[in-house]
Short mmCIF file of C-alpha atoms and ligand atoms in Angstrom, two decimals:
data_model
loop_
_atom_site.label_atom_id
_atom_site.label_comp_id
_atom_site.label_asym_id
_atom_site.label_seq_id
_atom_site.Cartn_x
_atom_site.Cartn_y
_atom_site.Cartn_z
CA UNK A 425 35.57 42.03 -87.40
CA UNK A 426 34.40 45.47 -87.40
CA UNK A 427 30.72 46.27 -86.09
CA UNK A 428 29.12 47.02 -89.38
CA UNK A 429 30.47 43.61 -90.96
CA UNK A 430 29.14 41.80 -87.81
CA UNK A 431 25.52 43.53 -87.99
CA UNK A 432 25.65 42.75 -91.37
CA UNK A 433 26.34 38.99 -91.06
CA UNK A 434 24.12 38.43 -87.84
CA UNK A 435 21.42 39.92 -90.08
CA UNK A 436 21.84 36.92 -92.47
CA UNK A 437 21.81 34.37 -89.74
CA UNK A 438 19.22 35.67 -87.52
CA UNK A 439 15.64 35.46 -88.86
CA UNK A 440 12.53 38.22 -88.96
CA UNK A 441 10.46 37.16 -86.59
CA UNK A 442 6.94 37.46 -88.03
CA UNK A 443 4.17 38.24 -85.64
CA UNK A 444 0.47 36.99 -86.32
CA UNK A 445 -0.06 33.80 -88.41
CA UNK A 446 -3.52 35.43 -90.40
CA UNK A 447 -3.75 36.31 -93.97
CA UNK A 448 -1.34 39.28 -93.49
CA UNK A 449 1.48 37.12 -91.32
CA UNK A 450 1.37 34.68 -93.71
CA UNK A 451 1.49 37.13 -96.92
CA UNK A 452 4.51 38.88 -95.35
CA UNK A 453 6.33 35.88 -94.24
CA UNK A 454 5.69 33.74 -97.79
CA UNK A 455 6.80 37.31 -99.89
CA UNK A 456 10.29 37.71 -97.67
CA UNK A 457 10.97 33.98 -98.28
CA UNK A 458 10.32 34.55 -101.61
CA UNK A 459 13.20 37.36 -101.48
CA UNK A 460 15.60 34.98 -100.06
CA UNK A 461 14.98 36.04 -96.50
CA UNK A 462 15.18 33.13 -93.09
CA UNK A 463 11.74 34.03 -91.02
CA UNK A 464 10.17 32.73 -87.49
CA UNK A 465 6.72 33.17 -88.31
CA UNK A 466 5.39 33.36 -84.67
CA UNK A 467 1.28 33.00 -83.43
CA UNK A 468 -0.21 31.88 -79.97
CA UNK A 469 -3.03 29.98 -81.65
CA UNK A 470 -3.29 27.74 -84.64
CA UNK A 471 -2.42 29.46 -88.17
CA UNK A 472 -5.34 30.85 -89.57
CA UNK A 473 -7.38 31.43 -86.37
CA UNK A 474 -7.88 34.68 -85.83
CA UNK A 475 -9.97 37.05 -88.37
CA UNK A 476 -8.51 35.17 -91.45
CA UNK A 477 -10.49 31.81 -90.39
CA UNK A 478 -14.35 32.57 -90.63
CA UNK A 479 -14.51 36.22 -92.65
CA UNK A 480 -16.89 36.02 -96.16
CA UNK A 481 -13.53 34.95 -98.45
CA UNK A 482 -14.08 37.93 -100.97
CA UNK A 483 -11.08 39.28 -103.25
CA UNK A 484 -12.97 42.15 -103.72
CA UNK A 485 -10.97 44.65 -105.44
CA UNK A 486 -14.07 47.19 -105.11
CA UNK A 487 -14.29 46.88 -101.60
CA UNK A 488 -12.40 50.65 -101.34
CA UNK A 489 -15.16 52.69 -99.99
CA UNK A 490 -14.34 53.74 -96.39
CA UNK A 491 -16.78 52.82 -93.52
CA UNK A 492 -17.04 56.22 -92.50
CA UNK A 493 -19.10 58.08 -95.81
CA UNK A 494 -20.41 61.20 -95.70
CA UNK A 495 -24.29 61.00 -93.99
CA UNK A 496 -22.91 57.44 -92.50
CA UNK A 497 -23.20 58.65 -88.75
CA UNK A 498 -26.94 60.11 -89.60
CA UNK A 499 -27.81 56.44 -90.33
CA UNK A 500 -26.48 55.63 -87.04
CA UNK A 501 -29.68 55.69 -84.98
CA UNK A 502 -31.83 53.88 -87.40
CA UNK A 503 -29.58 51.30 -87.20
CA UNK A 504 -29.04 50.56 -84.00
CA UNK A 505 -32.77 50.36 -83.22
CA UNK A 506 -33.18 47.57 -86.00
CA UNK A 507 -32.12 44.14 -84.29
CA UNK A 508 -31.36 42.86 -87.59
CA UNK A 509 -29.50 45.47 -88.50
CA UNK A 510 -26.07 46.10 -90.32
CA UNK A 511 -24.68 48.15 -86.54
CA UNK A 512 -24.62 46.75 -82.91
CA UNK A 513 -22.87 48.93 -80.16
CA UNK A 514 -21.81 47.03 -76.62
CA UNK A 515 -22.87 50.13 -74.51
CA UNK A 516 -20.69 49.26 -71.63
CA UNK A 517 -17.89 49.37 -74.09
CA UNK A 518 -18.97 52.93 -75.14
CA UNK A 519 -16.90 55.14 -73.26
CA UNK A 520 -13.34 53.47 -74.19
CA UNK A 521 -14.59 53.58 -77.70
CA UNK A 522 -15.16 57.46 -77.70
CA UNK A 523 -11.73 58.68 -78.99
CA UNK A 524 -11.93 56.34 -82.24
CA UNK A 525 -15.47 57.40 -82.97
CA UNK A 526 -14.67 61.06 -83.16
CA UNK A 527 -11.27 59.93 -85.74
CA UNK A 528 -14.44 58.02 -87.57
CA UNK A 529 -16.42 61.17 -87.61
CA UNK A 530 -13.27 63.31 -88.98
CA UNK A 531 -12.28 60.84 -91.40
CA UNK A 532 -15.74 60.84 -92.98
CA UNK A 533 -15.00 64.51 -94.61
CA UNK A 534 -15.73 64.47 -98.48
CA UNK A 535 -11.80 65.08 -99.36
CA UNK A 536 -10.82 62.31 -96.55
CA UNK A 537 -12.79 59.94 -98.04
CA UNK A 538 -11.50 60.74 -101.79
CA UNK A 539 -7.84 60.09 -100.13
CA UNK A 540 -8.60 56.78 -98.44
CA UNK A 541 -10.82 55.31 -101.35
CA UNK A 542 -7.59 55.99 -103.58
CA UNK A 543 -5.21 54.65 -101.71
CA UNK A 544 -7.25 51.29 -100.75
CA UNK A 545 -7.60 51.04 -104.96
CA UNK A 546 -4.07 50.81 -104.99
CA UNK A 547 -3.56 48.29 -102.20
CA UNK A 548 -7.13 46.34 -103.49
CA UNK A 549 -6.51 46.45 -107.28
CA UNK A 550 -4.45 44.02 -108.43
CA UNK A 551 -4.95 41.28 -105.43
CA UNK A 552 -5.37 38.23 -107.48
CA UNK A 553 -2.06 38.97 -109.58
CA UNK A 554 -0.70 39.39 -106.42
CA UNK A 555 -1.51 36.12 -104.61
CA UNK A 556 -0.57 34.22 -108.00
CA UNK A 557 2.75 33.85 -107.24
CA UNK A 558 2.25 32.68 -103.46
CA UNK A 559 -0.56 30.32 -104.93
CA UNK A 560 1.68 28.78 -107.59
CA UNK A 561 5.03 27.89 -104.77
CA UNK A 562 1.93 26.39 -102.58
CA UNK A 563 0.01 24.37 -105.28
CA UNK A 564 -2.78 26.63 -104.23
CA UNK A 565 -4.43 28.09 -106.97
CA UNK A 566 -7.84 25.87 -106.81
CA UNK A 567 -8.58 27.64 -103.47
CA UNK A 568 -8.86 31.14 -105.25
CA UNK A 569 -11.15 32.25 -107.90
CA UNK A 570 -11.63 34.70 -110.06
CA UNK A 571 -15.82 34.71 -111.00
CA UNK A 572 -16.62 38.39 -110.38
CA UNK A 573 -19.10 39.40 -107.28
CA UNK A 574 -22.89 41.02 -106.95
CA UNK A 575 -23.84 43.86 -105.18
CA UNK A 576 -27.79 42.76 -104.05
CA UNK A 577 -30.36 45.21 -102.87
CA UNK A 578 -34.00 44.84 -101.23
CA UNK A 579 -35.02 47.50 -102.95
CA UNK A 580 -35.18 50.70 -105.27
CA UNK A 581 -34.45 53.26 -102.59
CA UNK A 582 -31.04 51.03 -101.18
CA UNK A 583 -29.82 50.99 -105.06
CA UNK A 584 -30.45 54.32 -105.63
CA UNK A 585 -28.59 55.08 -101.85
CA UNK A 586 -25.49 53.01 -102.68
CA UNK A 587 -25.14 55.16 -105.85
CA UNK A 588 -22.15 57.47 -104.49
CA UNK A 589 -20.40 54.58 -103.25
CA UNK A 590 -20.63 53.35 -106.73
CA UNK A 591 -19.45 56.48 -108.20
CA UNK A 592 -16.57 56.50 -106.11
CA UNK A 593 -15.62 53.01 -107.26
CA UNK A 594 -16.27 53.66 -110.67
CA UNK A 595 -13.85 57.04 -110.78
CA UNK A 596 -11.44 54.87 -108.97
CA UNK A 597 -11.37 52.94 -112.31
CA UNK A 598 -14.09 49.85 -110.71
CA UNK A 599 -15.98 48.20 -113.44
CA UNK A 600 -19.29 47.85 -112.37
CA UNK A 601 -22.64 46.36 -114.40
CA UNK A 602 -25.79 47.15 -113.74
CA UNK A 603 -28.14 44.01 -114.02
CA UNK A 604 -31.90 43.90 -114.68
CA UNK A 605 -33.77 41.60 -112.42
CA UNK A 606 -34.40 39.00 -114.89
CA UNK A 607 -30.97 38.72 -115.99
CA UNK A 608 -29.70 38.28 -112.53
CA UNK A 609 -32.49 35.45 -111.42
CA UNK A 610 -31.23 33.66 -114.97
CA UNK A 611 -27.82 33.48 -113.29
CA UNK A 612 -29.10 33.17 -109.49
CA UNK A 613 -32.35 31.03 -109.75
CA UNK A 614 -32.76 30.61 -106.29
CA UNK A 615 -32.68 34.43 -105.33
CA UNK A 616 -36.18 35.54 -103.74
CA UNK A 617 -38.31 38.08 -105.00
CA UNK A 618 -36.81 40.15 -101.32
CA UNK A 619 -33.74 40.95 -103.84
CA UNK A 620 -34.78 43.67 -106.36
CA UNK A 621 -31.92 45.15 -107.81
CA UNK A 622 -28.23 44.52 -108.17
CA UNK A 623 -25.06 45.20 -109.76
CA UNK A 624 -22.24 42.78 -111.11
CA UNK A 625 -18.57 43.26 -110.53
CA UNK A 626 -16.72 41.10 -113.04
CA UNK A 627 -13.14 41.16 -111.89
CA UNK A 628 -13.47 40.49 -108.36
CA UNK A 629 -12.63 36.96 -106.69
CA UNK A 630 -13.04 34.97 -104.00
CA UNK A 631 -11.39 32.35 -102.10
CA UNK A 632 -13.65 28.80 -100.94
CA UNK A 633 -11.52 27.95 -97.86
CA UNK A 634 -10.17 31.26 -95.71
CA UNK A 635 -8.93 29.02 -93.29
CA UNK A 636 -7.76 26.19 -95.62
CA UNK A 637 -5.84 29.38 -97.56
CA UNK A 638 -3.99 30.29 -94.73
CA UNK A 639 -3.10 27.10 -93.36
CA UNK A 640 -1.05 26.03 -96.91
CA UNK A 641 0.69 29.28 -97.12
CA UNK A 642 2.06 28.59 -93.83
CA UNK A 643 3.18 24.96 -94.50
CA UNK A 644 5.06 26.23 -97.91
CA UNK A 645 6.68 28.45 -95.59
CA UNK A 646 7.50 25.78 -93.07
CA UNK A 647 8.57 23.44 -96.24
CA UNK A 648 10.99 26.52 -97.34
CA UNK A 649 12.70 26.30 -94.31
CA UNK A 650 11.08 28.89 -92.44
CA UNK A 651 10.29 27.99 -88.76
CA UNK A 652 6.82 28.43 -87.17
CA UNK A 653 6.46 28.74 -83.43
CA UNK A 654 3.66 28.46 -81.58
CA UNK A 655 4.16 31.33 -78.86
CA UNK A 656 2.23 34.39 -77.08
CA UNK A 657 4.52 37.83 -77.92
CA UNK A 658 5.09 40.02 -75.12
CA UNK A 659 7.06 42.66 -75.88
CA UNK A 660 10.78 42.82 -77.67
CA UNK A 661 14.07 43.46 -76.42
CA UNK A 662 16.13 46.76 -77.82
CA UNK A 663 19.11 48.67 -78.53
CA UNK A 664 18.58 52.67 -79.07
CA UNK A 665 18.31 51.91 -82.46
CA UNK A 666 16.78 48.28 -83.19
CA UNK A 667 14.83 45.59 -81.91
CA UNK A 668 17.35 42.62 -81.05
CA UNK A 669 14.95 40.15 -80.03
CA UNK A 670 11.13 39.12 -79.66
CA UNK A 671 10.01 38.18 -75.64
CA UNK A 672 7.84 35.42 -75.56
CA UNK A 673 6.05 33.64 -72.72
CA UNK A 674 7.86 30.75 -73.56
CA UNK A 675 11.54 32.55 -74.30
CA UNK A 676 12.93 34.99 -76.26
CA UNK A 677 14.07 34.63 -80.40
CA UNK A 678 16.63 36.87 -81.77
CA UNK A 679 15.51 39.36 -84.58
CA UNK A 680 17.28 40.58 -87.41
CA UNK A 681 13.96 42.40 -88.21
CA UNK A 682 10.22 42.20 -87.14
CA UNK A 683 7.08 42.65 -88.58
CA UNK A 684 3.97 43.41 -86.47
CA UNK A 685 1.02 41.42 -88.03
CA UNK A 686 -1.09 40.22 -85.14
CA UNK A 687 -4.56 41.79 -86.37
CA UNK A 688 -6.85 43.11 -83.55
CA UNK A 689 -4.47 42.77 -81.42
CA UNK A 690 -1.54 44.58 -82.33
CA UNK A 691 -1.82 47.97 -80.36
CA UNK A 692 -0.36 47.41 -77.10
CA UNK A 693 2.83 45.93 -79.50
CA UNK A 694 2.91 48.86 -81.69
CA UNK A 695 2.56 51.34 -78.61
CA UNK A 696 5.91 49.08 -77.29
CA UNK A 697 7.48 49.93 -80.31
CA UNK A 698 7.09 53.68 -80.71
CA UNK A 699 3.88 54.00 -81.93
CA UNK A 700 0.36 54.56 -80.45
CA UNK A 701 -2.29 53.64 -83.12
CA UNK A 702 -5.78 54.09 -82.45
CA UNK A 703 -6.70 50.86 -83.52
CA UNK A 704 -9.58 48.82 -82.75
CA UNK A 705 -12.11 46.43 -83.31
CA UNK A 706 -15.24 45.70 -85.63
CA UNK A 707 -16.38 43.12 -84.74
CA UNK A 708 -18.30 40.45 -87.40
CA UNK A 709 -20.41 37.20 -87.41
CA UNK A 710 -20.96 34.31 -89.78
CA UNK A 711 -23.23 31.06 -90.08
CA UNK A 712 -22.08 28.20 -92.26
CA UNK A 713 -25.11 26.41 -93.81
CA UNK A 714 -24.06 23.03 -94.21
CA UNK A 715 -25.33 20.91 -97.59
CA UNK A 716 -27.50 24.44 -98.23
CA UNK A 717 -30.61 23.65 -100.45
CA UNK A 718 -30.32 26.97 -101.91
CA UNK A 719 -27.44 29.30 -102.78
CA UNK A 720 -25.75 31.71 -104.80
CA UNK A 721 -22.92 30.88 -107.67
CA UNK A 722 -21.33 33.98 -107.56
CA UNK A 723 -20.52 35.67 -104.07
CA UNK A 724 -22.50 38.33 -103.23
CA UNK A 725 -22.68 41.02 -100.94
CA UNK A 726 -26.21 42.45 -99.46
CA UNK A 727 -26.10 45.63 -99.19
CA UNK A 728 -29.06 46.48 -97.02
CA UNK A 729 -27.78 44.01 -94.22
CA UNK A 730 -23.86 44.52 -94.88
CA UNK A 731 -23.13 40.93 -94.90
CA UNK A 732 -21.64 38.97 -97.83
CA UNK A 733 -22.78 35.79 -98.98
CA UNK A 734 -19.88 32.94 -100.09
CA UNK A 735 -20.50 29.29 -101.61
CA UNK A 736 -17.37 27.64 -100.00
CA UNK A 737 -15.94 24.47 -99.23
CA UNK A 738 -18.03 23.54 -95.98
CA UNK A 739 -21.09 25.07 -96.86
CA UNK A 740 -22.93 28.49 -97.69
CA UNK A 741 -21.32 31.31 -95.64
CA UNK A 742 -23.23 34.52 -94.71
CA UNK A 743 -20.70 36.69 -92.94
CA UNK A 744 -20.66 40.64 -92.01
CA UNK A 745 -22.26 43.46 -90.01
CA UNK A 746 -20.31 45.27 -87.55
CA UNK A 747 -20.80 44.81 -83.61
CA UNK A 748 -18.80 47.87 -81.41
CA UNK A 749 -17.72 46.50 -78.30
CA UNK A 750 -14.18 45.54 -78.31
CA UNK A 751 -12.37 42.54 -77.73
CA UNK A 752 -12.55 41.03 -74.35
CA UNK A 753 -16.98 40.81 -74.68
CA UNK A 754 -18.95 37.42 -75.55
CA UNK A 755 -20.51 36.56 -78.53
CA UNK A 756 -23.62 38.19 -79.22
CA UNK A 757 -24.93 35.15 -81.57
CA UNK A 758 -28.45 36.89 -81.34
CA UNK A 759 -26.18 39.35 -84.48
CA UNK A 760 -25.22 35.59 -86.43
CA UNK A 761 -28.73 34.43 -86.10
CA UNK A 762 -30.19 38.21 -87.43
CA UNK A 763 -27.97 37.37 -90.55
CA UNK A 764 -29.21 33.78 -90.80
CA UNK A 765 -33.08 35.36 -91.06
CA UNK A 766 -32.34 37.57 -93.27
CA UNK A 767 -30.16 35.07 -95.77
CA UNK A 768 -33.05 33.33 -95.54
CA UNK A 769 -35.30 35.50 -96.94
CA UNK A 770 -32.88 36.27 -99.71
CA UNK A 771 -32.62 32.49 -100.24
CA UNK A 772 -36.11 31.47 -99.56
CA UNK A 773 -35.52 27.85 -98.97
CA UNK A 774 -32.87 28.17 -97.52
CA UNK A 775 -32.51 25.65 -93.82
CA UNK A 776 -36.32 25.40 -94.49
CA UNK A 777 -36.20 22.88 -91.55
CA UNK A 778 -34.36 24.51 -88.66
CA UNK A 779 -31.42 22.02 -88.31
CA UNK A 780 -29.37 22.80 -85.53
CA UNK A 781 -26.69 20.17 -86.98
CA UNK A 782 -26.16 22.16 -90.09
CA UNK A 783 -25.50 24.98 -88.70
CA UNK A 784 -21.98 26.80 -87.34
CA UNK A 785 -21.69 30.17 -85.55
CA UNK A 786 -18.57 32.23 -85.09
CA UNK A 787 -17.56 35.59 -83.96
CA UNK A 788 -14.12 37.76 -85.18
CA UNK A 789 -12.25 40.80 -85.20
CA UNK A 790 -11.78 42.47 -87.79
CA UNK A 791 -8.60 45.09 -86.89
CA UNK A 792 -9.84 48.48 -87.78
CA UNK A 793 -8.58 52.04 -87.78
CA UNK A 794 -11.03 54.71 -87.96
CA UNK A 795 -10.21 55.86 -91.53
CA UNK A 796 -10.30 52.34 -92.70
CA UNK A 797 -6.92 52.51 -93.72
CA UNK A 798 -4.83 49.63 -92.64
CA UNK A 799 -0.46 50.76 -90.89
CA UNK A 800 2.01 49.51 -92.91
CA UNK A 801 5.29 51.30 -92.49
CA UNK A 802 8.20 51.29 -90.44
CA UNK A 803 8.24 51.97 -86.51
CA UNK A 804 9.42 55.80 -85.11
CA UNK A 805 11.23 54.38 -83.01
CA UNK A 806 13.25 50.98 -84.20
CA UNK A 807 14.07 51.18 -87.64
CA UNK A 808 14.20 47.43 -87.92
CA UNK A 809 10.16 47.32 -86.71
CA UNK A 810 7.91 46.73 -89.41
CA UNK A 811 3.64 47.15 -89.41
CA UNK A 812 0.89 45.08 -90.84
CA UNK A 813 -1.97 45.41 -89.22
CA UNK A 814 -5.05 47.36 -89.12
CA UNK A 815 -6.78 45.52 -92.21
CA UNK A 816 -10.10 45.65 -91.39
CA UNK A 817 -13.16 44.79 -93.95
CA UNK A 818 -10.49 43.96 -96.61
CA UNK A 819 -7.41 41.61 -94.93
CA UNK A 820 -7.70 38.48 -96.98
CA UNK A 821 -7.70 40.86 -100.41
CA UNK A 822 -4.95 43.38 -99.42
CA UNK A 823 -2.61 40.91 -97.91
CA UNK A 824 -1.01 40.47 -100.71
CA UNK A 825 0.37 43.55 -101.83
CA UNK A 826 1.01 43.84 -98.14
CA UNK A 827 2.80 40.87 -98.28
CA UNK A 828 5.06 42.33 -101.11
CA UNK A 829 5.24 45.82 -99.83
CA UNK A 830 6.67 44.10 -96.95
CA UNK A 831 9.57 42.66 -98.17
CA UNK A 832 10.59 45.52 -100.90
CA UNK A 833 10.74 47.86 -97.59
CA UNK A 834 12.57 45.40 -95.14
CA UNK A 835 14.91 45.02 -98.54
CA UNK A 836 15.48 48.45 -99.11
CA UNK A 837 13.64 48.41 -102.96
CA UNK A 838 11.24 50.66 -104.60
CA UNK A 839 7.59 50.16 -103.36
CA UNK A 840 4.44 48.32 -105.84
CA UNK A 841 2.50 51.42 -103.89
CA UNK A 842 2.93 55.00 -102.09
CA UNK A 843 2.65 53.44 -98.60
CA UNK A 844 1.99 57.30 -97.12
CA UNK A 845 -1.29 57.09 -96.51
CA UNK A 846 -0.96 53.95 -94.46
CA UNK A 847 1.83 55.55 -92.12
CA UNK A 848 1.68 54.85 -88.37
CA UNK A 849 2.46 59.06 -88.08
CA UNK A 850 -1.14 59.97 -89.52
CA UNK A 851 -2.78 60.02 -86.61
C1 FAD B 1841 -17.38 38.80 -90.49
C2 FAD B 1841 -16.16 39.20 -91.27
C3 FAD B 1841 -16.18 39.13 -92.66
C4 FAD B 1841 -15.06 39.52 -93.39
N1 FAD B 1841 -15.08 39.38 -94.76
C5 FAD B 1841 -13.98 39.72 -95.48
C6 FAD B 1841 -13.96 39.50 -96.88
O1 FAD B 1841 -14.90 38.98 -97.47
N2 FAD B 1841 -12.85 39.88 -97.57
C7 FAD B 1841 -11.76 40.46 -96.95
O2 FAD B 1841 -10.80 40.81 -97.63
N3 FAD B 1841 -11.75 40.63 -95.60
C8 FAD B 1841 -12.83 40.26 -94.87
N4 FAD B 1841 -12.82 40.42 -93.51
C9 FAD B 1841 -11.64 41.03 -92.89
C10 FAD B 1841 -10.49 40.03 -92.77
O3 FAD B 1841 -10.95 38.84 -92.19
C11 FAD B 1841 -9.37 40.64 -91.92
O4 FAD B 1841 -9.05 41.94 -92.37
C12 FAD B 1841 -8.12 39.78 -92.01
O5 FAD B 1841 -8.41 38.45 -91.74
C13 FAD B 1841 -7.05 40.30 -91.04
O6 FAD B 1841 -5.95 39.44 -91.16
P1 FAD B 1841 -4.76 39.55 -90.16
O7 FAD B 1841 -3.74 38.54 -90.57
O8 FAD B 1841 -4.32 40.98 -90.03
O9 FAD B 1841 -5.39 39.20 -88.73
P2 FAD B 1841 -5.77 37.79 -88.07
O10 FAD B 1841 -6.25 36.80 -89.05
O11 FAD B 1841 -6.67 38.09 -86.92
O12 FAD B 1841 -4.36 37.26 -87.56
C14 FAD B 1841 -3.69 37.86 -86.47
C15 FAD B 1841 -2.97 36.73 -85.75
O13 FAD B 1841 -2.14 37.29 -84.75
C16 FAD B 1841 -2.12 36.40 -83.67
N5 FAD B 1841 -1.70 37.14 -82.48
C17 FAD B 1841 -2.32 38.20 -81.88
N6 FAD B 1841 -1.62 38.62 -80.82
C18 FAD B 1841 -0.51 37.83 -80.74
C19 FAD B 1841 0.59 37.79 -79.85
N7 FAD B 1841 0.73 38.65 -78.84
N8 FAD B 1841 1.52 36.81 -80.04
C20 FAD B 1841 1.42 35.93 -81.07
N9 FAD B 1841 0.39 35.94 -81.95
C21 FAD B 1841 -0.57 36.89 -81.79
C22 FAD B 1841 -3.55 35.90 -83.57
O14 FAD B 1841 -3.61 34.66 -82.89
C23 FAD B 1841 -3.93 35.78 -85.05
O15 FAD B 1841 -3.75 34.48 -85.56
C24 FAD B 1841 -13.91 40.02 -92.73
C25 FAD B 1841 -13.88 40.04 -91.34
C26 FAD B 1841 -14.98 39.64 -90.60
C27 FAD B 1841 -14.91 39.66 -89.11
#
C-alpha cells in the first residue's frame, strides 16, 4: 500500500482525540460526529466541570463588547478600592500577570476594539440556531431558551456610561430596547427601587442547567459511538509534520487529528504544539440561592456590579466579576459573598433570613486572552493540531459556531465565519 493510501485509511480508523470536556470540547466533539467523524473526547475531571459548570448560563448574542474599552483601565483604581466591586487583583500574582496587562492595554485602542466587537458578532450572532441541531440529536432543547435578557443599572450616570457599549452593539446590528422603569417593574415585580434604569435585549437566550447542558451533549456523543476517557493530557507524540498520538498519565491514544479545548488551561499544550498564546485567567464567582423568595424572569445582567443574574434549575444564580490572580490561588469567597449583598439589594427580599443551607459558592476560570478574542485555528507547527480555547466571558454562547467551525476546518470545507481574527499568529 503506498504511504498516502495508508495515512489516508489510518485517518478513518484512528479517532480525533478531543481535549477538554466543557462547552467548547463538547461543541467540537458533537459537530465532528455530526460530520461522520470517530472522536476520543478526553478530560481529567467529570464532563462539565471546569468553567462550563457554574458560569451565569447566558446565550447572549450581545455580549461582543471587549473587556478592554477605551477609558476601561482609568476605572481601574476606583475599582479595586471598592470591596464589592466588579475588579479584584491577587497582588502576589501581579508580576506574572504584567505581559497580558500591557496586550489588554494595546488591545483597548478605538480601531482594536471596532475589530474584536465585529468579529465576536459573528461568532455570538446566531448561537441559538447553532446549538439547535446539537439540542435536537440530544433531546435537549428544554434546557435552552430563547426569552431575551436585561441590561439593569443603579442609576442614571451607569446608563448614560454604558451608552458606547450600546452603540457598539447596536452598529454591530444588536437590537436593543430601552425600558422605562415602570414597564420593567410590570415584568420584574420583585426588582428594588436600587435598579433605576435598564434596557431589554429580545433575542438573546439562556440555558437553566450549564452543567446539566454539558453533561447530555457528552452522553449523545458517547451514545454515537464516540469514546470518552477520563485522563490528564500531557503532551502529544509527533512526526515533523503531525501529531500521531495524545500522552496521557494513564497511556497514550493514537490521533488522526486533535483539537485543543481544555479552557484555562490550555497554554502549556498550545506552547507544546507550536504556539505560545498569552492566555490567561479571569477569574469569576457565583452563589446559587436555593428556593429564592424573590427573582427575576428574564436573565439579567447588572451592569454596575458586572455580574449576571439567571433563574435556573437549582435555584437563582448570581454569577460574574473578574478576580486577577491566576490559577493555582484559593477562593476568595469574600468576591461570591460581595455579589450575594449586592443581589440582594437588587432583589430586596431576597435570603431575607441568612440560611447557610440555601446557599452554594463556587469559583472558575474563565480562559481569557487579552483582546477577548477566543484561538481557533490550526497549530504552526502540526497541521493536524486544532485550537479551541481562549473563550472567556462568552464560552457557553460561542461554542457552537466553534463547534461547527471546528469540523468544516478539520474537513477541509468553507468556514460559517472568517476565523482570522481568532488566529493563534496575532499575537
Ligand atoms: C462567573 C462566570 C460567569 C460566566 N458567565 C457566562 C455566561 O453567562 N455566558 C457565557 O457564554 N459564558 C460565561 N462564562 C464563560 C464560560 O463559562 C466559559 O467561556 C466557558 O465555559 C469555557 O468553556 P471551555 O469548554 O473552553 O472550558 P472549560 O469548561 O473550563 O473546560 C475545559 C476542560 O478541559 C479540561 N482540561 C484542562 N486541562 C486538561 C488536561 N491537561 N487534560 C485533560 N483535560 C483537561 C478541564 O478539566 C475542563 O473540563 C462565565 C464564566 C464565569 C467564570
Amino acid at each position: 500500500m503506498d504511504g498516502r493510501r495508508g495515512d489516508a485509511l489510518s485517518a478513518l480508523v484512528t479517532p480525533i482525540v478531543v481535549i477538554g470536556a466543557g462547552i467548547v470540547g463538547a461543541c467540537g466533539a458533537a459537530y465532528l460526529q455530526r460530520d461522520g467523524r470517530d472522536v476520543l473526547l478526553l478530560d481529567h475531571g467529570e464532563p462539565g466541570m471546569g468553567a462550563s459548570f457554574g458560569n451565569g448560563g447566558m446565550l447572549s448574542a450581545s455580549s461582543i463588547v471587549p473587556v478592554a474599552m477605551p477609558g476601561t483601565l482609568g476605572k481601574v483604581p476606583r475599582w479595586l478600592i471598592d470591596a464589592e466591586g466588579p475588579l479584584a487583583i491577587r497582588w502576589s500574582y501581579l508580576p506574572r500577570l504584567v505581559p497580558w496587562l500591557a496586550r489588554f492595554a494595546a488591545a483597548s485602542a478605538p480601531a482594536r476594539v471596532e475589530a474584536q466587537a465585529r468579529a465576536l458578532r459573528a461568532l455570538l450572532k446566531d448561537s441559538l440556531e447553532h446549538f439547535a441541531p446539537l439540542l435536537r440529536d440530544a433531546g435537549a432543547e428544554a434546557l435552552v431558551r430563547r426569552q431575551g435578557m436585561l441590561y439593569l443599572y443603579g442609576s442614571e450616570a451607569a446608563w448614560r456610561g454604558d451608552l458606547r457599549a450600546m452603540d457598539l452593539r447596536r452598529r454591530n446590528g444588536v437590537v436593543i430596547e430601552e425600558i422605562e422603569r415602570r414597564a420593567l417593574g410590570e415584568r420584574e415585580p420583585d426588582l428594588g427601587a436600587a435598579v433605576t434604569h435598564a434596557r431589554f435585549i429580545p433575542d438573546n437566550g439562556f440555558t437553566t442547567n450549564p452543567l446539566r447542558l454539558v453533561q447530555t451533549l457528552v452522553r449523545q456523543i458517547a451514545a454515537r459511538g464516540g469514546r470518552v476517557v477520563q485522563e490528564r493530557v500531557l503532551g502529544f507524540e509527533t512526526n515533523d509534520a503531525q501529531v500521531t498520538a495524545v500522552r496521557t498519565d494513564r497511556g497514550r491514544h493514537p490521533a488522526s487529528a486533535v483539537v485543543l479545548a481544555a479552557g484555562a488551561w490550555s497554554r502549556a499544550l498550545a506552547a507544546q504544539l507550536g504556539d505560545p498564546v498569552p492566555l490567561d485567567t479571569e477569574r469569576g464567582y457565583h452563589v446559587v440561592v436555593k428556593d429564592p423568595e424573590k427573582t427575576v424572569r428574564t436573565p439579567a445582567i447588572f451592569v454596575d456590579g458586572a455580574f449576571g443574574i439567571t433563574p435556573m434549575e437549582d435555584g437563582l444564580r448570581l454569577a460574574g466579576t473578574v478576580e486577577l490572580g491566576g490559577l493555582e490561588a484559593g477562593a476568595n469567597w469574600a468576591r461570591a459573598d460581595a455579589i450575594l449583598n449586592r443581589g440582594r439589594r437588587i432583589l430586596p427580599g431576597l435570603l431575607e433570613r441568612h440560611d447557610e443551607s440555601r446557599l452554594s459558592r463556587w469559583l472558575g476560570f474563565r480562559p481569557s486572552l487579552p483582546d477577548s478574542l477566543p484561538v481557533i485555528g490550526t497549530s504552526s507547527r502540526y497541521a493536524n493540531a486544532y485550537y479551541a480555547f481562549g473563550h472567556g466571558h462568552v464560552g457557553m454562547c460561542a461554542a457552537p459556531l466553534t463547534g461547527k467551525l471546528l469540523s468544516e476546518l478539520i474537513g477541509g470545507k468553507s468556514l460559517s465565519i472568517d476565523i482570522g481574527p481568532f488566529s493563534p499568529r496575532r499575537f
